[in-house]
GROMACS .gro file of C-alpha atoms in nm:
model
  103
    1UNK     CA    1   1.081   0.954  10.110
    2UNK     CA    2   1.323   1.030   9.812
    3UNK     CA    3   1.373   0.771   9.527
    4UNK     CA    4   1.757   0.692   9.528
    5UNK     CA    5   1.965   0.544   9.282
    6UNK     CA    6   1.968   0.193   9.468
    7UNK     CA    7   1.563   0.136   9.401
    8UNK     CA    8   1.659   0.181   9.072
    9UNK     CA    9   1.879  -0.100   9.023
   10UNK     CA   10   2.147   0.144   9.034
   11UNK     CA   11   2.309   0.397   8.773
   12UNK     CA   12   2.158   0.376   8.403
   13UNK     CA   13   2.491   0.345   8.183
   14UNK     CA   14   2.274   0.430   7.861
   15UNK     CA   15   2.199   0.740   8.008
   16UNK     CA   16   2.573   0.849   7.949
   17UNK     CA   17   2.607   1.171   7.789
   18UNK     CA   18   2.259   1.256   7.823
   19UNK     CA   19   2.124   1.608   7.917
   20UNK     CA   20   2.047   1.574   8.281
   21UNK     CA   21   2.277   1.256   8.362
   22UNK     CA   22   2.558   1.281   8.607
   23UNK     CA   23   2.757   1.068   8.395
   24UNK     CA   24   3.046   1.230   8.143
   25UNK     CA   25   2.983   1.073   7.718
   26UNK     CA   26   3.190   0.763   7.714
   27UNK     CA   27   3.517   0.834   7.521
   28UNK     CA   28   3.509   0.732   7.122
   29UNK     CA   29   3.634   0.372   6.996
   30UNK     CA   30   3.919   0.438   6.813
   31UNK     CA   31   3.806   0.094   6.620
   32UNK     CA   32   3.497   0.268   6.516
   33UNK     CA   33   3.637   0.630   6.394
   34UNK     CA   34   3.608   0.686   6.040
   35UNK     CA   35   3.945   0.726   5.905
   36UNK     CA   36   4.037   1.085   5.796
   37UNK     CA   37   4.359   1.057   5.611
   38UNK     CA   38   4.557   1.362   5.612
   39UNK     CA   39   4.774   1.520   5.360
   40UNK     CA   40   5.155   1.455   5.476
   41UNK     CA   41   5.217   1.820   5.346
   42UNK     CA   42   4.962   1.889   5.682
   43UNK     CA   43   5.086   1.638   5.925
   44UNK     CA   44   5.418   1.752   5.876
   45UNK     CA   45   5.310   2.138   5.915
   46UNK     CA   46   5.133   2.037   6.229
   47UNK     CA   47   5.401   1.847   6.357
   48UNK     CA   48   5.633   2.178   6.300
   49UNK     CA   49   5.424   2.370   6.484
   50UNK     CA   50   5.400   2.153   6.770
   51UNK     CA   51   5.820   2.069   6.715
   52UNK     CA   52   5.840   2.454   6.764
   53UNK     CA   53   5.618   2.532   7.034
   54UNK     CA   54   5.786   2.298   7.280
   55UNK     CA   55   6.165   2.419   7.162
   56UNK     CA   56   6.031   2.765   7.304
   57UNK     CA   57   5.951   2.905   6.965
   58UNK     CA   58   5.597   2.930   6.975
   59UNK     CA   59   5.484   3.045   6.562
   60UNK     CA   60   5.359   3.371   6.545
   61UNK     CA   61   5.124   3.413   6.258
   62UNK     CA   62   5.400   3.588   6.034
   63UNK     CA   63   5.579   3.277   6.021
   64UNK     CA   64   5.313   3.097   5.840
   65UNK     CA   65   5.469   3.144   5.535
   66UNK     CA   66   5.777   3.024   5.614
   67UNK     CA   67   5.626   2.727   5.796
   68UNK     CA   68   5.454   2.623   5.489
   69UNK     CA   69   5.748   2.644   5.266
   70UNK     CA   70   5.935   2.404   5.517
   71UNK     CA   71   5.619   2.193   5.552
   72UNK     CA   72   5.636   2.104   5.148
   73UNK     CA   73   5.982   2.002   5.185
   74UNK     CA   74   6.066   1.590   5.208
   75UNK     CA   75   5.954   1.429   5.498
   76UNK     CA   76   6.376   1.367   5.557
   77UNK     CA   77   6.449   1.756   5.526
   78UNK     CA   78   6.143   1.807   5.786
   79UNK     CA   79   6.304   1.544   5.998
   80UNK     CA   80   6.637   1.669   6.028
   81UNK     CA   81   6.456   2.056   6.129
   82UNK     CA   82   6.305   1.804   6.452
   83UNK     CA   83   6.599   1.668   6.534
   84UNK     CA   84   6.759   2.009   6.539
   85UNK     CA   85   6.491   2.158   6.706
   86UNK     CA   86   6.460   1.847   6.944
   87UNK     CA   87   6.859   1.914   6.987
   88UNK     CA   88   6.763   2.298   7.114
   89UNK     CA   89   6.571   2.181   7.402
   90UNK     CA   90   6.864   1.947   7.513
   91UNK     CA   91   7.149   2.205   7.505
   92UNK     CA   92   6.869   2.394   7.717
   93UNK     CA   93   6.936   2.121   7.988
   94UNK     CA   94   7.162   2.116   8.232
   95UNK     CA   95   7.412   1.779   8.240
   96UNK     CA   96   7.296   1.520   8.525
   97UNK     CA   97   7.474   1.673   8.805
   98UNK     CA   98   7.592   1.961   8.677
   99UNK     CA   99   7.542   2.280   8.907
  100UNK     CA  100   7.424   2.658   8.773
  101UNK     CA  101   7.675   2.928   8.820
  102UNK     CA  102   7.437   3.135   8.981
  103UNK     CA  103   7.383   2.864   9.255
   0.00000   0.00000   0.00000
């Protein structure tokens, strides 16, 4: 007869994450992280790059230039470039019950 997890007392939640276990690493306590500040120059070049990708303009690496220029302006000049770009993807959409003219 085969051992099963029930003559065990059940599942061993300290064996979570380790080699062998069926059980996936419990996910990090954000109370516990070690802060890593980051630069606002950074933040707001990563939050260009993500602005960009989901207006449809994913960066191509010739733009990092360009994108780093923008990223060293204020945080109000990057803020207006969202709110255009977040302006982009709603002309993109059509108006609440509005029809295509190809349908």
């Amino acid at each position: 007869m085969t051992a099963t997890a029930f003559e065990y007392g059940g599942p061993n939640p300290s064996a979570a994450g380790q080699p062998g276990s069926d059980h996936p690493p419990a996910p990090p306590d954000p109370a516990t992280r070690v802060g890593s500040p980051i630069d606002p120059r950074d933040r707001r070049r990563l939050d260009l790059h993500a602005a960009l990708t989901a207006a449809g303009i994913p960066p191509r690496p010739e733009d990092r230039e360009a994108i780093e220029h923008l990223s060293a302006l204020s945080a109000g000049i990057n803020g207006t470039l969202h709110r255009w770009l977040r302006h982009t993807l709603w002309a993109g959409q059509p108006a609440p019950g509005a029809t295509r003219p190809d349908s």
